[in-house]
CSV table of N, CA, C and O in Angstrom, one decimal:
chain,number,residue,atom,x,y,z
A,25,UNK,N,-4.3,-1.6,-58.8
A,25,UNK,CA,-3.5,-0.3,-58.9
A,25,UNK,C,-3.5,0.5,-57.6
A,25,UNK,O,-2.5,1.0,-57.2
A,26,UNK,N,-4.7,0.6,-57.0
A,26,UNK,CA,-4.9,1.3,-55.8
A,26,UNK,C,-4.1,0.7,-54.7
A,26,UNK,O,-3.5,1.3,-53.8
A,27,UNK,N,-4.1,-0.6,-54.6
A,27,UNK,CA,-3.3,-1.4,-53.6
A,27,UNK,C,-1.8,-1.1,-53.7
A,27,UNK,O,-1.2,-0.8,-52.7
A,28,UNK,N,-1.3,-1.1,-54.9
A,28,UNK,CA,0.1,-0.8,-55.1
A,28,UNK,C,0.4,0.7,-54.7
A,28,UNK,O,1.4,0.9,-54.0
A,29,UNK,N,-0.5,1.6,-55.0
A,29,UNK,CA,-0.3,3.0,-54.6
A,29,UNK,C,-0.3,3.1,-53.1
A,29,UNK,O,0.5,3.9,-52.5
A,30,UNK,N,-1.2,2.4,-52.4
A,30,UNK,CA,-1.3,2.5,-50.9
A,30,UNK,C,0.0,1.9,-50.3
A,30,UNK,O,0.5,2.4,-49.3
A,31,UNK,N,0.5,0.8,-50.9
A,31,UNK,CA,1.8,0.2,-50.4
A,31,UNK,C,2.9,1.2,-50.5
A,31,UNK,O,3.8,1.3,-49.6
A,32,UNK,N,3.0,1.9,-51.7
A,32,UNK,CA,4.1,2.8,-51.9
A,32,UNK,C,3.9,4.0,-50.9
A,32,UNK,O,4.9,4.5,-50.3
A,33,UNK,N,2.7,4.4,-50.7
A,33,UNK,CA,2.5,5.5,-49.8
A,33,UNK,C,2.9,5.2,-48.3
A,33,UNK,O,3.5,5.9,-47.6
A,34,UNK,N,2.5,4.0,-47.9
A,34,UNK,CA,2.9,3.5,-46.6
A,34,UNK,C,4.4,3.4,-46.5
A,34,UNK,O,5.0,3.7,-45.4
A,35,UNK,N,5.1,2.9,-47.5
A,35,UNK,CA,6.6,2.9,-47.5
A,35,UNK,C,7.2,4.2,-47.4
A,35,UNK,O,8.1,4.5,-46.5
A,36,UNK,N,6.7,5.2,-48.1
A,36,UNK,CA,7.2,6.6,-48.1
A,36,UNK,C,6.9,7.2,-46.7
A,36,UNK,O,7.8,7.9,-46.1
A,37,UNK,N,5.7,6.9,-46.1
A,37,UNK,CA,5.4,7.4,-44.8
A,37,UNK,C,6.3,6.8,-43.7
A,37,UNK,O,6.6,7.5,-42.8
A,38,UNK,N,6.7,5.6,-43.9
A,38,UNK,CA,7.6,5.0,-42.9
A,38,UNK,C,9.0,5.6,-42.9
A,38,UNK,O,9.6,5.7,-41.9
A,39,UNK,N,9.4,6.0,-44.1
A,39,UNK,CA,10.7,6.6,-44.2
A,39,UNK,C,10.6,8.1,-43.9
A,39,UNK,O,11.5,8.6,-43.1
A,40,UNK,N,9.7,8.8,-44.4
A,40,UNK,CA,9.5,10.2,-44.1
A,40,UNK,C,8.1,10.5,-43.5
A,40,UNK,O,7.1,10.7,-44.2
A,41,UNK,N,8.0,10.4,-42.2
A,41,UNK,CA,6.7,10.6,-41.6
A,41,UNK,C,6.2,12.0,-41.8
A,41,UNK,O,7.0,12.9,-41.8
A,42,UNK,N,4.9,12.1,-41.9
A,42,UNK,CA,4.3,13.4,-42.1
A,42,UNK,C,4.4,14.2,-40.8
A,42,UNK,O,4.4,13.7,-39.7
A,43,UNK,N,4.6,15.5,-40.9
A,43,UNK,CA,4.9,16.4,-39.8
A,43,UNK,C,3.6,17.0,-39.3
A,43,UNK,O,2.8,17.5,-40.1
A,44,UNK,N,3.4,17.1,-38.0
A,44,UNK,CA,2.3,17.7,-37.4
A,44,UNK,C,2.8,19.1,-36.9
A,44,UNK,O,3.6,19.2,-36.1
A,45,UNK,N,2.2,20.2,-37.5
A,45,UNK,CA,2.7,21.5,-37.1
A,45,UNK,C,2.5,21.8,-35.6
A,45,UNK,O,3.4,22.4,-35.0
A,46,UNK,N,1.5,21.3,-35.0
A,46,UNK,CA,1.2,21.6,-33.6
A,46,UNK,C,2.3,20.8,-32.7
A,46,UNK,O,2.8,21.3,-31.7
A,47,UNK,N,2.7,19.6,-33.1
A,47,UNK,CA,3.7,18.9,-32.4
A,47,UNK,C,5.0,19.6,-32.5
A,47,UNK,O,5.8,19.6,-31.5
A,48,UNK,N,5.3,20.2,-33.7
A,48,UNK,CA,6.6,20.9,-33.8
A,48,UNK,C,6.6,22.1,-32.9
A,48,UNK,O,7.6,22.4,-32.2
A,49,UNK,N,5.5,22.8,-32.8
A,49,UNK,CA,5.4,24.0,-31.9
A,49,UNK,C,5.6,23.6,-30.5
A,49,UNK,O,6.3,24.3,-29.7
A,50,UNK,N,4.9,22.5,-30.1
A,50,UNK,CA,5.0,22.0,-28.7
A,50,UNK,C,6.5,21.6,-28.4
A,50,UNK,O,7.0,21.9,-27.3
A,51,UNK,N,7.1,21.0,-29.3
A,51,UNK,CA,8.5,20.5,-29.1
A,51,UNK,C,9.4,21.7,-29.0
A,51,UNK,O,10.3,21.7,-28.1
A,52,UNK,N,9.3,22.7,-29.8
A,52,UNK,CA,10.1,23.9,-29.7
A,52,UNK,C,9.9,24.7,-28.4
A,52,UNK,O,10.8,25.3,-27.9
A,53,UNK,N,8.6,24.7,-27.9
A,53,UNK,CA,8.3,25.4,-26.7
A,53,UNK,C,8.7,24.6,-25.5
A,53,UNK,O,8.8,25.1,-24.3
A,54,UNK,N,9.1,23.4,-25.6
A,54,UNK,CA,9.5,22.5,-24.5
A,54,UNK,C,8.4,21.9,-23.7
A,54,UNK,O,8.6,21.4,-22.6
A,55,UNK,N,7.2,21.9,-24.3
A,55,UNK,CA,6.0,21.3,-23.6
A,55,UNK,C,6.0,19.8,-23.9
A,55,UNK,O,6.4,19.4,-25.0
A,56,UNK,N,5.6,19.1,-22.9
A,56,UNK,CA,5.5,17.6,-23.1
A,56,UNK,C,4.4,17.3,-24.1
A,56,UNK,O,3.4,18.0,-24.2
A,57,UNK,N,4.5,16.1,-24.7
A,57,UNK,CA,3.5,15.6,-25.6
A,57,UNK,C,2.2,15.3,-24.8
A,57,UNK,O,2.3,15.0,-23.6
A,58,UNK,N,1.0,15.5,-25.4
A,58,UNK,CA,-0.2,15.2,-24.6
A,58,UNK,C,-0.2,13.7,-24.1
A,58,UNK,O,-0.7,13.5,-23.0
A,59,UNK,N,0.3,12.8,-24.8
A,59,UNK,CA,0.4,11.4,-24.4
A,59,UNK,C,1.3,11.3,-23.2
A,59,UNK,O,0.9,10.6,-22.2
A,60,UNK,N,2.4,11.9,-23.2
A,60,UNK,CA,3.3,11.8,-22.1
A,60,UNK,C,2.8,12.5,-20.8
A,60,UNK,O,2.9,12.0,-19.7
A,61,UNK,N,2.1,13.7,-21.0
A,61,UNK,CA,1.5,14.3,-19.9
A,61,UNK,C,0.4,13.5,-19.3
A,61,UNK,O,0.3,13.4,-18.1
A,62,UNK,N,-0.4,12.8,-20.1
A,62,UNK,CA,-1.5,11.9,-19.6
A,62,UNK,C,-0.9,10.7,-18.9
A,62,UNK,O,-1.4,10.3,-17.9
A,63,UNK,N,0.2,10.2,-19.4
A,63,UNK,CA,0.9,9.1,-18.8
A,63,UNK,C,1.4,9.5,-17.4
A,63,UNK,O,1.3,8.7,-16.4
A,64,UNK,N,2.0,10.7,-17.3
A,64,UNK,CA,2.5,11.1,-16.0
A,64,UNK,C,1.4,11.3,-15.0
A,64,UNK,O,1.5,11.0,-13.9
A,65,UNK,N,0.3,11.9,-15.5
A,65,UNK,CA,-0.9,12.1,-14.7
A,65,UNK,C,-1.4,10.7,-14.1
A,65,UNK,O,-1.7,10.6,-13.0
A,66,UNK,N,-1.5,9.7,-15.0
A,66,UNK,CA,-1.9,8.4,-14.6
A,66,UNK,C,-1.0,7.8,-13.6
A,66,UNK,O,-1.4,7.1,-12.7
A,67,UNK,N,0.3,8.0,-13.7
A,67,UNK,CA,1.3,7.5,-12.8
A,67,UNK,C,1.1,8.1,-11.4
A,67,UNK,O,1.1,7.4,-10.4
A,68,UNK,N,0.8,9.4,-11.4
A,68,UNK,CA,0.6,10.1,-10.1
A,68,UNK,C,-0.7,9.5,-9.4
A,68,UNK,O,-0.7,9.3,-8.2
A,69,UNK,N,-1.8,9.3,-10.2
A,69,UNK,CA,-3.0,8.8,-9.7
A,69,UNK,C,-2.8,7.4,-9.2
A,69,UNK,O,-3.3,7.0,-8.1
A,70,UNK,N,-2.0,6.6,-9.9
A,70,UNK,CA,-1.7,5.2,-9.4
A,70,UNK,C,-0.9,5.2,-8.1
A,70,UNK,O,-1.2,4.4,-7.2
A,71,UNK,N,0.0,6.2,-7.9
A,71,UNK,CA,0.7,6.3,-6.6
A,71,UNK,C,-0.3,6.6,-5.5
A,71,UNK,O,-0.2,6.0,-4.4
A,72,UNK,N,-1.2,7.6,-5.7
A,72,UNK,CA,-2.1,7.9,-4.7
A,72,UNK,C,-3.1,6.8,-4.4
A,72,UNK,O,-3.5,6.5,-3.3
A,73,UNK,N,-3.5,6.1,-5.5
A,73,UNK,CA,-4.4,4.9,-5.3
A,73,UNK,C,-3.7,3.8,-4.4
A,73,UNK,O,-4.3,3.3,-3.5
A,74,UNK,N,-2.4,3.6,-4.6
A,74,UNK,CA,-1.7,2.6,-3.8
A,74,UNK,C,-1.6,3.1,-2.4
A,74,UNK,O,-1.8,2.3,-1.4
A,75,UNK,N,-1.4,4.4,-2.2
A,75,UNK,CA,-1.3,5.0,-0.8
A,75,UNK,C,-2.7,4.7,-0.1
A,75,UNK,O,-2.7,4.3,1.1
A,76,UNK,N,-3.8,5.0,-0.8
A,76,UNK,CA,-5.1,4.9,-0.2
A,76,UNK,C,-5.4,3.4,0.1
A,76,UNK,O,-6.0,3.1,1.2
A,77,UNK,N,-4.9,2.5,-0.7
A,77,UNK,CA,-5.2,1.1,-0.5
A,77,UNK,C,-4.4,0.6,0.7
A,77,UNK,O,-4.9,-0.1,1.6
A,78,UNK,N,-3.1,1.0,0.8
A,78,UNK,CA,-2.3,0.6,2.0
A,78,UNK,C,-2.9,1.2,3.3
A,78,UNK,O,-3.0,0.6,4.3
A,79,UNK,N,-3.4,2.5,3.2
A,79,UNK,CA,-4.0,3.1,4.4
A,79,UNK,C,-5.2,2.4,4.8
A,79,UNK,O,-5.5,2.2,6.0
A,80,UNK,N,-6.0,2.0,3.8
A,80,UNK,CA,-7.3,1.3,4.1
A,80,UNK,C,-7.0,-0.1,4.8
A,80,UNK,O,-7.6,-0.5,5.8
A,81,UNK,N,-6.0,-0.8,4.2
A,81,UNK,CA,-5.7,-2.1,4.8
A,81,UNK,C,-5.1,-1.9,6.2
A,81,UNK,O,-5.5,-2.7,7.2
A,82,UNK,N,-4.2,-1.0,6.4
A,82,UNK,CA,-3.6,-0.7,7.7
A,82,UNK,C,-4.7,-0.3,8.7
A,82,UNK,O,-4.7,-0.8,9.9
A,83,UNK,N,-5.6,0.6,8.3
A,83,UNK,CA,-6.7,1.0,9.2
A,83,UNK,C,-7.6,-0.2,9.6
A,83,UNK,O,-8.0,-0.3,10.8
A,84,UNK,N,-7.9,-1.0,8.6
A,84,UNK,CA,-8.7,-2.2,8.9
A,84,UNK,C,-8.0,-3.1,9.9
A,84,UNK,O,-8.7,-3.6,10.9
A,85,UNK,N,-6.8,-3.4,9.7
A,85,UNK,CA,-6.0,-4.3,10.6
A,85,UNK,C,-6.0,-3.6,12.0
A,85,UNK,O,-6.1,-4.3,13.0
A,86,UNK,N,-5.7,-2.3,12.1
A,86,UNK,CA,-5.7,-1.7,13.4
A,86,UNK,C,-7.0,-1.8,14.1
A,86,UNK,O,-7.1,-2.1,15.3
A,87,UNK,N,-8.1,-1.5,13.4
A,87,UNK,CA,-9.4,-1.5,14.0
A,87,UNK,C,-9.8,-2.9,14.5
A,87,UNK,O,-10.3,-3.1,15.6
A,88,UNK,N,-9.5,-4.0,13.7
A,88,UNK,CA,-9.8,-5.3,14.1
A,88,UNK,C,-8.9,-5.7,15.3
A,88,UNK,O,-9.4,-6.4,16.2
A,89,UNK,N,-7.7,-5.3,15.3
A,89,UNK,CA,-6.8,-5.6,16.5
A,89,UNK,C,-7.4,-5.0,17.8
A,89,UNK,O,-7.4,-5.6,18.8
A,90,UNK,N,-7.8,-3.7,17.6
A,90,UNK,CA,-8.4,-3.0,18.8
A,90,UNK,C,-9.6,-3.7,19.3
A,90,UNK,O,-9.8,-3.9,20.5
A,91,UNK,N,-10.5,-4.2,18.4
A,91,UNK,CA,-11.7,-4.9,18.8
A,91,UNK,C,-11.4,-6.2,19.4
A,91,UNK,O,-12.0,-6.5,20.5
A,92,UNK,N,-10.4,-6.9,18.9
A,92,UNK,CA,-10.0,-8.2,19.5
A,92,UNK,C,-9.4,-8.0,20.9
A,92,UNK,O,-9.7,-8.8,21.8
A,93,UNK,N,-8.6,-7.0,21.1
A,93,UNK,CA,-8.0,-6.7,22.4
A,93,UNK,C,-9.1,-6.3,23.4
A,93,UNK,O,-9.2,-6.7,24.6
A,94,UNK,N,-10.1,-5.5,22.9
A,94,UNK,CA,-11.2,-5.1,23.8
A,94,UNK,C,-12.1,-6.2,24.2
A,94,UNK,O,-12.4,-6.4,25.4
A,95,UNK,N,-12.4,-7.1,23.3
A,95,UNK,CA,-13.2,-8.3,23.6
A,95,UNK,C,-12.4,-9.2,24.6
A,95,UNK,O,-13.0,-9.8,25.5
A,96,UNK,N,-11.1,-9.4,24.4
A,96,UNK,CA,-10.3,-10.2,25.3
A,96,UNK,C,-10.3,-9.6,26.7
A,96,UNK,O,-10.4,-10.3,27.7
A,97,UNK,N,-10.3,-8.2,26.8
A,97,UNK,CA,-10.3,-7.5,28.1
A,97,UNK,C,-11.7,-7.8,28.7
A,97,UNK,O,-11.8,-8.0,29.9
A,98,UNK,N,-12.8,-7.7,27.9
A,98,UNK,CA,-14.1,-7.9,28.5
A,98,UNK,C,-14.3,-9.4,29.0
A,98,UNK,O,-15.0,-9.6,29.9
A,99,UNK,N,-13.6,-10.3,28.4
A,99,UNK,CA,-13.7,-11.7,28.8
A,99,UNK,C,-12.7,-12.1,29.9
A,99,UNK,O,-12.7,-13.2,30.3
A,100,UNK,N,-11.9,-11.1,30.4
A,100,UNK,CA,-11.1,-11.3,31.6
A,100,UNK,C,-9.6,-11.6,31.3
A,100,UNK,O,-8.9,-12.2,32.1
A,101,UNK,N,-9.1,-11.1,30.2
A,101,UNK,CA,-7.7,-11.2,29.9
A,101,UNK,C,-6.9,-10.4,30.9
A,101,UNK,O,-7.3,-9.3,31.3
A,102,UNK,N,-5.8,-11.0,31.4
A,102,UNK,CA,-5.0,-10.3,32.4
A,102,UNK,C,-3.9,-9.5,31.8
A,102,UNK,O,-2.7,-9.9,31.8
A,103,UNK,N,-4.2,-8.3,31.3
A,103,UNK,CA,-3.2,-7.5,30.7
A,103,UNK,C,-2.3,-6.9,31.8
A,103,UNK,O,-1.2,-6.5,31.5
A,104,UNK,N,-2.8,-6.7,33.0
A,104,UNK,CA,-1.9,-6.2,34.1
A,104,UNK,C,-0.7,-7.1,34.3
A,104,UNK,O,0.4,-6.6,34.5
A,105,UNK,N,-0.9,-8.4,34.2
A,105,UNK,CA,0.2,-9.3,34.4
A,105,UNK,C,1.2,-9.2,33.2
A,105,UNK,O,2.4,-9.2,33.4
A,106,UNK,N,0.7,-9.1,32.0
A,106,UNK,CA,1.5,-9.0,30.8
A,106,UNK,C,2.3,-7.7,30.9
A,106,UNK,O,3.5,-7.7,30.6
A,107,UNK,N,1.7,-6.6,31.3
A,107,UNK,CA,2.4,-5.3,31.3
A,107,UNK,C,3.5,-5.4,32.4
A,107,UNK,O,4.6,-4.9,32.3
A,108,UNK,N,3.1,-6.0,33.6
A,108,UNK,CA,4.1,-6.1,34.7
A,108,UNK,C,5.3,-6.9,34.2
A,108,UNK,O,6.4,-6.5,34.5
A,109,UNK,N,5.1,-8.0,33.6
A,109,UNK,CA,6.2,-8.9,33.1
A,109,UNK,C,7.1,-8.2,32.1
A,109,UNK,O,8.3,-8.3,32.1
A,110,UNK,N,6.4,-7.5,31.1
A,110,UNK,CA,7.2,-6.7,30.1
A,110,UNK,C,8.0,-5.6,30.8
A,110,UNK,O,9.1,-5.4,30.4
A,111,UNK,N,7.4,-5.0,31.8
A,111,UNK,CA,8.1,-4.0,32.5
A,111,UNK,C,9.4,-4.5,33.2
A,111,UNK,O,10.4,-3.8,33.4
A,112,UNK,N,9.4,-5.8,33.6
A,112,UNK,CA,10.5,-6.4,34.3
A,112,UNK,C,11.5,-6.9,33.2
A,112,UNK,O,12.6,-7.4,33.6
A,113,UNK,N,11.2,-6.8,32.0
A,113,UNK,CA,12.1,-7.3,30.9
A,113,UNK,C,11.9,-8.7,30.6
A,113,UNK,O,12.8,-9.3,29.9
A,114,UNK,N,10.9,-9.3,31.0
A,114,UNK,CA,10.7,-10.8,30.8
A,114,UNK,C,9.7,-10.9,29.7
A,114,UNK,O,8.5,-11.0,29.9
A,115,UNK,N,10.2,-11.0,28.5
A,115,UNK,CA,9.3,-11.1,27.3
A,115,UNK,C,9.2,-12.6,26.9
A,115,UNK,O,8.1,-13.0,26.4
A,116,UNK,N,10.2,-13.4,27.2
A,116,UNK,CA,10.1,-14.8,26.9
A,116,UNK,C,9.2,-15.6,27.9
A,116,UNK,O,8.8,-15.1,28.9
A,117,UNK,N,8.9,-16.8,27.6
A,117,UNK,CA,8.1,-17.7,28.4
A,117,UNK,C,8.8,-17.9,29.7
A,117,UNK,O,10.0,-18.3,29.8
A,118,UNK,N,8.1,-17.8,30.9
A,118,UNK,CA,8.7,-18.0,32.2
A,118,UNK,C,9.0,-19.5,32.5
A,118,UNK,O,8.3,-20.4,31.9
A,119,UNK,N,9.9,-19.8,33.3
A,119,UNK,CA,10.2,-21.1,33.8
A,119,UNK,C,9.0,-21.6,34.7
A,119,UNK,O,8.2,-20.7,35.2
A,120,UNK,N,8.8,-22.9,34.8
A,120,UNK,CA,7.6,-23.3,35.6
A,120,UNK,C,7.5,-22.8,37.0
A,120,UNK,O,6.5,-22.4,37.5
A,121,UNK,N,8.7,-22.6,37.7
A,121,UNK,CA,8.7,-22.1,39.0
A,121,UNK,C,8.3,-20.6,39.0
A,121,UNK,O,7.5,-20.2,39.9
A,122,UNK,N,8.7,-19.9,38.0
A,122,UNK,CA,8.3,-18.5,37.9
A,122,UNK,C,6.9,-18.3,37.6
A,122,UNK,O,6.2,-17.4,38.1
A,123,UNK,N,6.3,-19.2,36.8
A,123,UNK,CA,4.9,-19.2,36.5
A,123,UNK,C,4.0,-19.4,37.7
A,123,UNK,O,3.0,-18.8,37.9
A,124,UNK,N,4.5,-20.4,38.6
A,124,UNK,CA,3.7,-20.6,39.8
A,124,UNK,C,3.8,-19.4,40.7
A,124,UNK,O,2.8,-19.0,41.4
A,125,UNK,N,4.9,-18.7,40.8
A,125,UNK,CA,5.0,-17.5,41.6
A,125,UNK,C,4.1,-16.4,41.1
A,125,UNK,O,3.5,-15.7,41.9
A,126,UNK,N,4.1,-16.2,39.8
A,126,UNK,CA,3.2,-15.2,39.2
A,126,UNK,C,1.7,-15.6,39.5
A,126,UNK,O,0.9,-14.7,39.8
A,127,UNK,N,1.4,-16.9,39.4
A,127,UNK,CA,0.0,-17.3,39.7
A,127,UNK,C,-0.4,-17.0,41.1
A,127,UNK,O,-1.4,-16.5,41.4
A,128,UNK,N,0.5,-17.2,42.0
A,128,UNK,CA,0.2,-17.0,43.4
A,128,UNK,C,0.1,-15.5,43.7
A,128,UNK,O,-0.7,-15.0,44.5
A,129,UNK,N,1.0,-14.7,43.0
A,129,UNK,CA,1.0,-13.2,43.2
A,129,UNK,C,-0.3,-12.6,42.8
A,129,UNK,O,-0.9,-11.7,43.4
A,130,UNK,N,-0.9,-13.0,41.6
A,130,UNK,CA,-2.1,-12.5,41.1
A,130,UNK,C,-3.3,-13.3,41.2
A,130,UNK,O,-4.3,-13.1,40.6
A,131,UNK,N,-3.3,-14.3,42.1
A,131,UNK,CA,-4.4,-15.2,42.3
A,131,UNK,C,-5.5,-14.5,43.1
A,131,UNK,O,-5.3,-13.8,44.1
A,132,UNK,N,-6.7,-14.6,42.6
A,132,UNK,CA,-7.9,-14.1,43.3
A,132,UNK,C,-8.7,-15.3,43.8
A,132,UNK,O,-9.3,-16.0,43.1
A,133,UNK,N,-8.7,-15.4,45.1
A,133,UNK,CA,-9.4,-16.5,45.7
A,133,UNK,C,-10.9,-16.5,45.5
A,133,UNK,O,-11.6,-17.5,45.5
A,134,UNK,N,-11.5,-15.3,45.4
A,134,UNK,CA,-12.9,-15.2,45.3
A,134,UNK,C,-13.4,-15.7,43.9
A,134,UNK,O,-14.6,-15.9,43.7
A,135,UNK,N,-12.5,-15.8,43.0
A,135,UNK,CA,-12.9,-16.3,41.7
A,135,UNK,C,-12.9,-17.8,41.7
A,135,UNK,O,-13.4,-18.6,41.0
């Protein structure tokens, strides 16, 4: 008997849901539902979390790149030659004759 009564009550509740007086007041005042406000807050937090993650990854890549360039400089990388060639507009690989000319121009006999 109780089971039948619960089923009838669930059926009536599905057709005519019970009213929450606080929800009606919030709706008339134009305030968002607490669930919607919480969802909006979580979305904002997710955006900032994504920003911080991207900033952390970008900062890490920048730091590692700087360290690699610094170590290459300490080991004798010729950045002056690279900057000179880029200044002349020669970004692509030079022809063999041009490479020999660059080698003669920047050759240090004492090394």
